mmCIF file of C-alpha atoms in Angstrom:
data_model
loop_
_atom_site.group_PDB
_atom_site.id
_atom_site.type_symbol
_atom_site.label_atom_id
_atom_site.label_comp_id
_atom_site.label_asym_id
_atom_site.label_seq_id
_atom_site.Cartn_x
_atom_site.Cartn_y
_atom_site.Cartn_z
ATOM 1 C CA MET A 23 222.345 78.308 38.781
ATOM 2 C CA LYS A 24 223.010 74.676 37.611
ATOM 3 C CA GLU A 25 222.664 72.811 40.989
ATOM 4 C CA LEU A 26 221.278 73.234 44.470
ATOM 5 C CA ALA A 27 222.841 71.215 47.416
ATOM 6 C CA LEU A 28 220.291 69.789 49.965
ATOM 7 C CA LYS A 29 220.777 68.807 53.338
ATOM 8 C CA TYR A 30 219.988 65.045 52.747
ATOM 9 C CA GLY A 31 217.560 63.104 50.485
ATOM 10 C CA CYS A 32 214.546 61.369 51.386
ATOM 11 C CA ASN A 33 215.853 60.410 54.823
ATOM 12 C CA PRO A 34 218.700 61.745 57.074
ATOM 13 C CA ASN A 35 221.004 58.999 56.357
ATOM 14 C CA GLN A 36 220.874 59.686 52.724
ATOM 15 C CA LYS A 37 223.789 61.912 51.800
ATOM 16 C CA PRO A 38 225.006 63.658 49.653
ATOM 17 C CA SER A 39 221.711 65.174 48.028
ATOM 18 C CA ARG A 40 221.259 67.690 45.206
ATOM 19 C CA ILE A 41 218.856 68.859 42.391
ATOM 20 C CA TYR A 42 220.431 69.888 39.092
ATOM 21 C CA VAL A 43 220.235 69.975 35.552
ATOM 22 C CA THR A 44 222.792 69.075 32.958
ATOM 23 C CA GLU A 45 221.830 71.924 30.529
ATOM 24 C CA GLY A 46 220.723 75.316 31.102
ATOM 25 C CA GLU A 47 219.710 76.828 34.482
ATOM 26 C CA LEU A 48 217.531 75.558 37.104
ATOM 27 C CA PRO A 49 214.063 76.871 36.505
ATOM 28 C CA ILE A 50 213.414 77.468 40.222
ATOM 29 C CA LYS A 51 214.247 80.252 42.839
ATOM 30 C CA VAL A 52 214.355 79.716 46.447
ATOM 31 C CA LEU A 53 212.999 82.845 47.919
ATOM 32 C CA SER A 54 212.846 81.693 51.670
ATOM 33 C CA GLY A 55 213.513 78.929 53.703
ATOM 34 C CA ARG A 56 215.517 75.719 52.887
ATOM 35 C CA PRO A 57 213.555 73.228 51.179
ATOM 36 C CA GLY A 58 214.668 69.355 50.977
ATOM 37 C CA TYR A 59 214.457 66.599 48.677
ATOM 38 C CA ILE A 60 210.910 65.559 49.331
ATOM 39 C CA ASN A 61 209.805 69.377 49.235
ATOM 40 C CA PHE A 62 211.160 69.719 45.671
ATOM 41 C CA LEU A 63 209.435 66.349 44.828
ATOM 42 C CA ASP A 64 206.422 67.772 46.030
ATOM 43 C CA ALA A 65 206.847 71.149 44.408
ATOM 44 C CA LEU A 66 207.835 69.907 40.998
ATOM 45 C CA ASN A 67 204.884 67.455 40.554
ATOM 46 C CA SER A 68 202.237 69.485 42.238
ATOM 47 C CA TRP A 69 203.384 72.614 39.797
ATOM 48 C CA GLN A 70 202.736 70.353 37.031
ATOM 49 C CA LEU A 71 199.211 69.681 38.002
ATOM 50 C CA VAL A 72 198.126 73.221 38.510
ATOM 51 C CA LYS A 73 199.733 74.434 35.348
ATOM 52 C CA GLU A 74 197.841 71.912 33.607
ATOM 53 C CA LEU A 75 194.586 72.485 35.296
ATOM 54 C CA LYS A 76 194.856 76.165 34.495
ATOM 55 C CA ALA A 77 195.583 75.471 30.785
ATOM 56 C CA ALA A 78 192.584 72.903 30.594
ATOM 57 C CA ILE A 79 189.929 74.716 32.532
ATOM 58 C CA GLY A 80 191.011 78.439 31.982
ATOM 59 C CA LEU A 81 190.762 79.145 35.687
ATOM 60 C CA PRO A 82 193.448 79.761 38.461
ATOM 61 C CA ALA A 83 194.295 76.406 39.989
ATOM 62 C CA ALA A 84 195.821 75.179 43.364
ATOM 63 C CA ALA A 85 197.010 71.906 44.676
ATOM 64 C CA SER A 86 197.963 70.765 48.228
ATOM 65 C CA PHE A 87 200.422 67.721 47.999
ATOM 66 C CA LYS A 88 201.594 65.315 50.653
ATOM 67 C CA HIS A 89 204.430 62.643 50.014
ATOM 68 C CA VAL A 90 204.214 63.165 46.141
ATOM 69 C CA SER A 91 200.613 62.912 45.700
ATOM 70 C CA PRO A 92 197.889 65.606 45.737
ATOM 71 C CA ALA A 93 195.558 65.722 49.182
ATOM 72 C CA GLY A 94 193.530 68.099 47.159
ATOM 73 C CA ALA A 95 193.410 70.154 43.627
ATOM 74 C CA ALA A 96 190.763 72.867 42.715
ATOM 75 C CA VAL A 97 190.103 75.508 40.341
ATOM 76 C CA GLY A 98 189.192 79.239 41.473
ATOM 77 C CA LEU A 99 185.519 78.906 41.678
ATOM 78 C CA PRO A 100 183.934 81.270 44.026
ATOM 79 C CA LEU A 101 182.891 79.681 47.540
ATOM 80 C CA SER A 102 179.601 79.388 48.884
ATOM 81 C CA ASP A 103 178.854 80.438 52.497
ATOM 82 C CA THR A 104 178.912 76.824 53.191
ATOM 83 C CA LEU A 105 182.272 76.134 52.045
ATOM 84 C CA LYS A 106 183.832 79.158 53.302
ATOM 85 C CA HIS A 107 182.478 78.012 56.782
ATOM 86 C CA ILE A 108 183.941 74.482 56.700
ATOM 87 C CA TYR A 109 187.109 75.684 54.947
ATOM 88 C CA PHE A 110 187.424 78.159 57.919
ATOM 89 C CA VAL A 111 187.844 81.414 55.692
ATOM 90 C CA ASP A 112 184.466 82.827 56.394
ATOM 91 C CA GLU A 113 186.176 85.589 58.283
ATOM 92 C CA ALA A 114 188.835 86.202 55.861
ATOM 93 C CA LYS A 115 190.139 89.953 56.296
ATOM 94 C CA THR A 116 190.643 90.565 52.621
ATOM 95 C CA PRO A 117 188.200 89.321 49.756
ATOM 96 C CA LEU A 118 189.170 86.217 48.185
ATOM 97 C CA SER A 119 190.773 86.444 44.850
ATOM 98 C CA PRO A 120 190.272 83.396 42.327
ATOM 99 C CA ILE A 121 193.713 82.109 43.349
ATOM 100 C CA ALA A 122 192.553 82.331 46.831
ATOM 101 C CA CYS A 123 189.506 80.468 46.305
ATOM 102 C CA ALA A 124 191.301 77.709 44.543
ATOM 103 C CA TYR A 125 193.945 77.444 47.544
ATOM 104 C CA ALA A 126 190.808 77.317 49.984
ATOM 105 C CA ARG A 127 189.305 74.542 48.064
ATOM 106 C CA ALA A 128 192.515 72.635 47.455
ATOM 107 C CA ARG A 129 193.372 72.744 51.148
ATOM 108 C CA GLY A 130 189.735 72.504 52.730
ATOM 109 C CA ALA A 131 188.901 69.263 51.026
ATOM 110 C CA ASP A 132 191.009 67.052 53.101
ATOM 111 C CA ARG A 133 192.387 68.930 55.958
ATOM 112 C CA MET A 134 193.514 65.937 57.707
ATOM 113 C CA SER A 135 195.892 64.980 54.710
ATOM 114 C CA SER A 136 196.920 68.515 53.950
ATOM 115 C CA TYR A 137 198.572 68.788 57.497
ATOM 116 C CA GLY A 138 201.991 69.841 56.708
ATOM 117 C CA ASP A 139 201.356 69.952 52.960
ATOM 118 C CA PHE A 140 203.248 71.647 49.884
ATOM 119 C CA ILE A 141 201.155 74.227 47.987
ATOM 120 C CA ALA A 142 201.281 74.895 44.261
ATOM 121 C CA LEU A 143 199.618 77.757 42.745
ATOM 122 C CA SER A 144 199.258 78.423 39.317
ATOM 123 C CA ASP A 145 198.859 82.171 39.169
ATOM 124 C CA THR A 146 200.612 84.788 41.321
ATOM 125 C CA CYS A 147 200.304 84.362 44.924
ATOM 126 C CA ASP A 148 198.715 87.471 46.278
ATOM 127 C CA GLU A 149 197.855 88.830 49.557
ATOM 128 C CA ALA A 150 194.505 87.111 50.047
ATOM 129 C CA THR A 151 196.066 83.804 49.598
ATOM 130 C CA ALA A 152 199.238 84.368 51.553
ATOM 131 C CA LEU A 153 196.759 85.274 54.439
ATOM 132 C CA LEU A 154 195.041 82.049 53.946
ATOM 133 C CA ILE A 155 198.606 80.134 54.103
ATOM 134 C CA LYS A 156 199.963 82.024 56.984
ATOM 135 C CA PRO A 157 198.009 80.027 59.847
ATOM 136 C CA GLU A 158 198.292 76.760 58.279
ATOM 137 C CA VAL A 159 200.808 73.990 59.003
ATOM 138 C CA SER A 160 202.709 73.726 55.937
ATOM 139 C CA ASP A 161 205.847 73.013 54.461
ATOM 140 C CA GLY A 162 206.097 75.620 51.556
ATOM 141 C CA VAL A 163 204.603 76.955 48.282
ATOM 142 C CA ILE A 164 205.591 77.224 44.870
ATOM 143 C CA ALA A 165 204.146 79.641 42.187
ATOM 144 C CA PRO A 166 205.191 81.727 39.296
ATOM 145 C CA SER A 167 205.395 85.093 41.143
ATOM 146 C CA TYR A 168 204.495 86.855 44.474
ATOM 147 C CA THR A 169 203.192 90.185 45.108
ATOM 148 C CA PRO A 170 205.506 91.988 47.505
ATOM 149 C CA GLU A 171 202.812 91.739 50.057
ATOM 150 C CA ALA A 172 202.172 88.308 49.667
ATOM 151 C CA LEU A 173 206.076 87.601 49.843
ATOM 152 C CA ALA A 174 206.520 89.618 53.087
ATOM 153 C CA ILE A 175 203.690 87.474 55.021
ATOM 154 C CA LEU A 176 205.446 84.045 53.828
ATOM 155 C CA LYS A 177 208.681 85.454 54.704
ATOM 156 C CA GLU A 178 207.564 85.755 58.263
ATOM 157 C CA LYS A 179 206.134 82.454 58.550
ATOM 158 C CA ARG A 180 207.624 79.795 60.760
ATOM 159 C CA LYS A 181 210.132 82.488 61.930
ATOM 160 C CA GLY A 182 211.444 82.959 58.340
ATOM 161 C CA THR A 183 212.102 79.345 57.682
ATOM 162 C CA TYR A 184 209.150 78.655 55.490
ATOM 163 C CA ASN A 185 209.903 77.371 51.985
ATOM 164 C CA VAL A 186 208.820 79.925 49.266
ATOM 165 C CA LEU A 187 209.800 78.747 45.666
ATOM 166 C CA GLN A 188 209.376 80.706 42.399
ATOM 167 C CA ILE A 189 209.337 78.825 39.217
ATOM 168 C CA ASN A 190 209.685 79.961 35.809
ATOM 169 C CA PRO A 191 206.337 79.472 34.153
ATOM 170 C CA ALA A 192 208.035 79.252 30.739
ATOM 171 C CA TYR A 193 209.993 76.347 31.396
ATOM 172 C CA THR A 194 209.631 73.433 29.450
ATOM 173 C CA PRO A 195 211.521 70.024 30.416
ATOM 174 C CA GLU A 196 213.341 67.833 27.910
ATOM 175 C CA PRO A 197 210.960 65.244 26.307
ATOM 176 C CA LEU A 198 212.645 62.301 27.749
ATOM 177 C CA GLU A 199 212.736 61.514 31.419
ATOM 178 C CA HIS A 200 215.308 59.581 33.542
ATOM 179 C CA LYS A 201 215.236 57.946 36.829
ATOM 180 C CA GLN A 202 217.517 55.664 38.609
ATOM 181 C CA VAL A 203 216.558 52.416 40.608
ATOM 182 C CA PHE A 204 219.278 50.338 41.977
ATOM 183 C CA GLY A 205 222.031 51.829 40.060
ATOM 184 C CA ILE A 206 219.969 51.193 36.677
ATOM 185 C CA THR A 207 218.836 54.140 34.516
ATOM 186 C CA PHE A 208 215.125 54.137 33.272
ATOM 187 C CA GLU A 209 214.080 56.395 30.393
ATOM 188 C CA GLN A 210 210.634 57.178 29.223
ATOM 189 C CA GLY A 211 209.004 59.765 26.951
ATOM 190 C CA ARG A 212 207.295 62.449 29.126
ATOM 191 C CA ASN A 213 203.456 62.006 29.715
ATOM 192 C CA GLU A 214 202.410 64.985 27.587
ATOM 193 C CA ILE A 215 198.638 63.618 26.780
ATOM 194 C CA LYS A 216 196.136 66.300 26.832
ATOM 195 C CA LEU A 217 193.178 65.318 29.037
ATOM 196 C CA ASP A 218 190.870 68.102 28.054
ATOM 197 C CA ASP A 219 190.636 66.670 24.704
ATOM 198 C CA PRO A 220 186.607 66.131 23.694
ATOM 199 C CA LYS A 221 187.536 62.891 21.915
ATOM 200 C CA LEU A 222 188.389 61.305 25.424
ATOM 201 C CA PHE A 223 184.666 61.541 26.161
ATOM 202 C CA GLU A 224 183.248 60.074 23.081
ATOM 203 C CA ASN A 225 183.036 56.425 23.966
ATOM 204 C CA ILE A 226 180.205 56.202 26.033
ATOM 205 C CA PRO A 227 178.998 52.635 26.562
ATOM 206 C CA THR A 228 176.461 53.433 28.971
ATOM 207 C CA GLN A 229 172.529 53.886 28.653
ATOM 208 C CA ASN A 230 172.986 57.408 30.037
ATOM 209 C CA LYS A 231 175.133 59.240 27.691
ATOM 210 C CA HIS A 232 174.527 62.623 28.801
ATOM 211 C CA PHE A 233 177.464 64.768 30.388
ATOM 212 C CA THR A 234 176.616 68.128 31.688
ATOM 213 C CA PRO A 235 179.294 70.803 30.898
ATOM 214 C CA GLU A 236 179.918 71.045 34.841
ATOM 215 C CA ALA A 237 180.432 67.147 34.798
ATOM 216 C CA LEU A 238 182.988 67.182 31.817
ATOM 217 C CA ARG A 239 184.899 70.142 33.572
ATOM 218 C CA ASP A 240 184.857 67.981 36.678
ATOM 219 C CA LEU A 241 186.062 64.782 35.005
ATOM 220 C CA ILE A 242 188.832 66.726 33.444
ATOM 221 C CA ILE A 243 189.960 67.772 36.856
ATOM 222 C CA ALA A 244 189.893 64.329 37.948
ATOM 223 C CA LEU A 245 191.982 62.952 35.194
ATOM 224 C CA ILE A 246 194.696 65.716 35.701
ATOM 225 C CA THR A 247 194.826 65.117 39.226
ATOM 226 C CA LEU A 248 195.295 61.437 38.615
ATOM 227 C CA LYS A 249 198.100 62.006 36.299
ATOM 228 C CA TYR A 250 200.341 63.203 38.948
ATOM 229 C CA THR A 251 198.893 60.898 41.689
ATOM 230 C CA GLN A 252 200.956 57.837 42.899
ATOM 231 C CA SER A 253 198.995 54.791 41.325
ATOM 232 C CA ASN A 254 196.617 52.744 41.793
ATOM 233 C CA SER A 255 194.508 56.011 42.032
ATOM 234 C CA VAL A 256 191.059 57.512 41.910
ATOM 235 C CA CYS A 257 189.536 60.735 42.351
ATOM 236 C CA TYR A 258 186.076 62.003 43.259
ATOM 237 C CA VAL A 259 185.325 65.722 42.131
ATOM 238 C CA LYS A 260 182.606 67.905 42.630
ATOM 239 C CA ASP A 261 182.150 71.731 41.674
ATOM 240 C CA GLY A 262 185.709 72.113 40.529
ATOM 241 C CA GLN A 263 187.609 70.403 43.377
ATOM 242 C CA ALA A 264 188.577 67.131 44.371
ATOM 243 C CA ILE A 265 186.880 65.911 47.270
ATOM 244 C CA GLY A 266 188.307 62.672 47.929
ATOM 245 C CA ILE A 267 191.597 61.091 46.466
ATOM 246 C CA GLY A 268 192.608 57.382 46.882
ATOM 247 C CA ALA A 269 196.279 57.015 46.086
ATOM 248 C CA GLY A 270 199.123 54.273 45.753
ATOM 249 C CA GLN A 271 196.723 51.231 46.900
ATOM 250 C CA GLN A 272 197.585 48.021 45.591
ATOM 251 C CA SER A 273 193.839 47.135 44.860
ATOM 252 C CA ARG A 274 191.372 49.413 42.943
ATOM 253 C CA ILE A 275 188.461 48.996 44.986
ATOM 254 C CA HIS A 276 190.647 50.032 48.054
ATOM 255 C CA CYS A 277 191.235 53.180 46.201
ATOM 256 C CA THR A 278 187.810 53.643 45.339
ATOM 257 C CA ARG A 279 186.768 53.026 49.233
ATOM 258 C CA LEU A 280 189.446 55.380 50.536
ATOM 259 C CA ALA A 281 188.568 58.170 48.193
ATOM 260 C CA GLY A 282 184.760 57.624 48.738
ATOM 261 C CA ASN A 283 185.315 57.656 52.439
ATOM 262 C CA LYS A 284 187.116 61.202 52.105
ATOM 263 C CA ALA A 285 184.172 62.323 49.854
ATOM 264 C CA ASP A 286 181.787 61.379 52.468
ATOM 265 C CA ILE A 287 183.705 63.042 55.239
ATOM 266 C CA TRP A 288 183.729 66.058 53.157
ATOM 267 C CA TRP A 289 179.863 66.229 52.458
ATOM 268 C CA LEU A 290 179.391 65.260 56.273
ATOM 269 C CA ARG A 291 181.411 68.406 57.245
ATOM 270 C CA GLN A 292 178.325 70.386 55.878
ATOM 271 C CA HIS A 293 176.014 68.665 58.044
ATOM 272 C CA PRO A 294 174.139 71.060 60.327
ATOM 273 C CA LYS A 295 175.423 69.278 63.432
ATOM 274 C CA VAL A 296 179.159 69.670 62.200
ATOM 275 C CA MET A 297 178.833 73.074 61.163
ATOM 276 C CA ASN A 298 177.280 74.316 64.540
ATOM 277 C CA LEU A 299 179.837 72.419 67.057
ATOM 278 C CA PRO A 300 180.507 74.657 69.929
ATOM 279 C CA PHE A 301 184.330 74.464 69.879
ATOM 280 C CA VAL A 302 186.000 76.157 72.907
ATOM 281 C CA ASN A 303 187.856 79.452 72.294
ATOM 282 C CA ASN A 304 191.168 79.478 70.870
ATOM 283 C CA ILE A 305 191.097 75.803 69.975
ATOM 284 C CA ARG A 306 194.206 74.957 67.742
ATOM 285 C CA ARG A 307 193.392 74.309 64.068
ATOM 286 C CA ALA A 308 195.052 70.661 64.053
ATOM 287 C CA ASP A 309 192.817 69.865 67.314
ATOM 288 C CA ARG A 310 189.707 71.187 65.729
ATOM 289 C CA ASP A 311 190.372 69.279 62.563
ATOM 290 C CA ASN A 312 190.995 65.901 64.324
ATOM 291 C CA THR A 313 187.991 66.512 66.647
ATOM 292 C CA ILE A 314 185.617 67.089 63.636
ATOM 293 C CA ASP A 315 187.150 63.847 62.044
ATOM 294 C CA LEU A 316 186.700 61.837 65.146
ATOM 295 C CA TYR A 317 182.982 63.285 65.628
ATOM 296 C CA ILE A 318 182.039 62.269 62.035
ATOM 297 C CA GLY A 319 183.731 58.848 62.398
ATOM 298 C CA GLU A 320 183.283 55.721 64.333
ATOM 299 C CA GLU A 321 185.391 56.877 67.096
ATOM 300 C CA CYS A 322 183.078 59.572 68.186
ATOM 301 C CA GLU A 323 183.250 58.568 71.954
ATOM 302 C CA ASP A 324 186.919 59.732 71.820
ATOM 303 C CA VAL A 325 185.660 63.313 71.881
ATOM 304 C CA LEU A 326 182.132 62.941 73.357
ATOM 305 C CA ALA A 327 182.957 60.831 76.473
ATOM 306 C CA GLU A 328 182.728 62.418 79.698
ATOM 307 C CA GLY A 329 185.699 63.929 80.630
ATOM 308 C CA ALA A 330 186.999 64.185 76.742
ATOM 309 C CA TRP A 331 184.283 66.606 75.399
ATOM 310 C CA GLN A 332 185.089 69.409 77.732
ATOM 311 C CA GLN A 333 188.562 69.783 76.207
ATOM 312 C CA PHE A 334 186.933 70.824 72.968
ATOM 313 C CA PHE A 335 183.298 71.998 73.408
ATOM 314 C CA LYS A 336 181.700 74.456 75.338
ATOM 315 C CA THR A 337 178.818 72.131 75.776
ATOM 316 C CA LYS A 338 178.253 68.546 74.888
ATOM 317 C CA PRO A 339 177.080 68.090 71.235
ATOM 318 C CA GLU A 340 174.801 65.543 70.442
ATOM 319 C CA PRO A 341 176.227 62.640 68.593
ATOM 320 C CA LEU A 342 175.771 62.303 64.724
ATOM 321 C CA THR A 343 174.227 59.202 64.412
ATOM 322 C CA LEU A 344 174.733 56.365 61.766
ATOM 323 C CA GLU A 345 171.144 57.064 60.483
ATOM 324 C CA GLU A 346 171.658 60.709 60.241
ATOM 325 C CA LYS A 347 174.955 60.123 58.620
ATOM 326 C CA ARG A 348 173.336 57.833 55.920
ATOM 327 C CA GLN A 349 170.601 60.171 55.211
ATOM 328 C CA TRP A 350 172.773 63.090 54.603
ATOM 329 C CA ILE A 351 175.093 61.164 52.445
ATOM 330 C CA ALA A 352 172.189 60.017 50.388
ATOM 331 C CA GLN A 353 171.476 63.746 49.475
ATOM 332 C CA ASN A 354 174.907 64.192 47.735
ATOM 333 C CA HIS A 355 174.640 63.968 43.920
ATOM 334 C CA GLY A 356 176.372 64.979 40.884
ATOM 335 C CA VAL A 357 179.910 63.667 41.898
ATOM 336 C CA CYS A 358 182.321 62.930 39.254
ATOM 337 C CA LEU A 359 184.700 60.048 39.337
ATOM 338 C CA GLY A 360 187.886 59.289 37.588
ATOM 339 C CA SER A 361 190.308 56.438 37.658
ATOM 340 C CA ASP A 362 193.786 56.107 36.380
ATOM 341 C CA ALA A 363 193.418 52.781 34.893
ATOM 342 C CA PHE A 364 190.216 50.434 34.003
ATOM 343 C CA PHE A 365 187.808 49.178 37.013
ATOM 344 C CA PRO A 366 188.134 45.517 36.822
ATOM 345 C CA PHE A 367 184.829 44.868 38.497
ATOM 346 C CA GLY A 368 181.300 46.478 39.271
ATOM 347 C CA ASP A 369 182.000 46.557 42.941
ATOM 348 C CA ASN A 370 183.840 49.836 42.365
ATOM 349 C CA ILE A 371 180.437 51.288 40.886
ATOM 350 C CA GLU A 372 178.614 50.133 43.916
ATOM 351 C CA ARG A 373 181.070 51.945 46.289
ATOM 352 C CA ALA A 374 181.074 55.012 43.986
ATOM 353 C CA HIS A 375 177.218 55.150 43.806
ATOM 354 C CA LYS A 376 176.942 55.470 47.586
ATOM 355 C CA SER A 377 179.074 58.582 47.594
ATOM 356 C CA GLY A 378 176.595 60.309 44.987
ATOM 357 C CA VAL A 379 178.857 59.520 41.623
ATOM 358 C CA ASP A 380 176.660 60.358 38.645
ATOM 359 C CA PHE A 381 179.547 60.540 36.170
ATOM 360 C CA ILE A 382 182.740 58.464 35.417
ATOM 361 C CA ALA A 383 185.754 58.577 33.331
ATOM 362 C CA GLN A 384 188.019 55.442 33.242
ATOM 363 C CA ALA A 385 190.115 53.896 30.629
ATOM 364 C CA GLY A 386 188.069 50.964 30.009
ATOM 365 C CA GLY A 387 189.645 47.450 28.527
ATOM 366 C CA SER A 388 188.648 45.090 31.573
ATOM 367 C CA VAL A 389 187.557 41.553 30.576
ATOM 368 C CA ARG A 390 184.527 42.486 32.927
ATOM 369 C CA ASP A 391 183.575 45.782 31.081
ATOM 370 C CA ASP A 392 180.170 44.359 30.667
ATOM 371 C CA HIS A 393 179.705 43.890 34.469
ATOM 372 C CA VAL A 394 181.056 47.557 35.119
ATOM 373 C CA ILE A 395 178.594 48.794 32.464
ATOM 374 C CA ASP A 396 175.635 47.014 33.787
ATOM 375 C CA THR A 397 176.363 48.357 37.348
ATOM 376 C CA CYS A 398 176.321 51.724 35.793
ATOM 377 C CA ASN A 399 173.284 51.398 34.041
ATOM 378 C CA LYS A 400 171.640 49.981 37.127
ATOM 379 C CA TYR A 401 172.103 53.493 38.739
ATOM 380 C CA ASN A 402 171.803 55.741 35.404
ATOM 381 C CA ILE A 403 175.385 56.630 35.743
ATOM 382 C CA ALA A 404 177.054 57.910 32.709
ATOM 383 C CA MET A 405 180.382 56.361 32.097
ATOM 384 C CA ALA A 406 183.094 57.243 29.299
ATOM 385 C CA PHE A 407 185.863 54.870 28.334
ATOM 386 C CA THR A 408 188.718 57.085 27.559
ATOM 387 C CA GLY A 409 191.228 54.613 26.527
ATOM 388 C CA VAL A 410 193.745 56.326 28.329
ATOM 389 C CA ARG A 411 195.850 54.898 31.304
ATOM 390 C CA LEU A 412 197.545 57.453 33.723
ATOM 391 C CA PHE A 413 199.791 55.541 35.950
ATOM 392 C CA HIS A 414 202.279 57.444 37.785
ATOM 393 C CA HIS A 415 205.319 56.256 39.740
#
């Protein structure tokens, strides 16, 4: 099949719409559902990310995409009991495979942003992974293959309308890319840079020049994630998964703040008060996620006020005070931070430090590199200048 007609483009008024190739066959099969224009944009971008993560790290990888940027990305490291609990997979009926662990991490990092996502899996979708996907609000999934059990589960989702895509993992696109804007065609070479090259981390201008093997792994994950994230973008990573992604901001410090706030929320969800919230029975997943987000944030009275808390909790929880949040966040360390271009000022480092960042990889080349380096030295942060920009539009 060379082309596939779509219902409409980005918006219902944008017709006609299709995806097609000029030579050969489409590398995608629709196994279930009727994916749309944005679904395919998310699917193809997210597939590239997980394929590259798998090749670089050597572990199964997963991504959760929304509006052509990742909400989460991760490799298939085992989950601690704490992570199983905050990702709501601690009662999984089937033992979690590596690809299921990758998906649980990718989806669980920022559940608010992942609501209604498109999922990418680097490896065969198995039953364990399909069972995790089944109860989530999601638009679809793309993977190189599916076990019969997994496909049966996914085909039943959303009364049979859930989008299930299979991609040929051997597919290689042409080296030149084209896109049209306002009737004008743009052409460029594909971004084929390999971000697991050790040379990217050899230029270390900071006093602290030590990167642990885990930090190098997580920095590679950050950079590969940024390669497929709408710019400007920064990515916080810890223990093999993105924990905060800031995408599409005009100011880099806004990216750093946005992603840092998400990383803080990820960490605060592990606070004992949050892990032990006494939710009412049968609370919907979306309501539970929204409630946790409000409880952690500045609008906690929205769920703790009299007449409100009874909708969500069996008993009224004690608030998580500002001081408790500060003390808990201060315990987070070993976080890695990647940026798709240089940090222009040290304020980005100041903000990153507040979220436990100890390792940074960024392009370098700012006229204020000296200020950025000095700020890293102030906090004993190890930083590498990669010399690589990763803009994505």
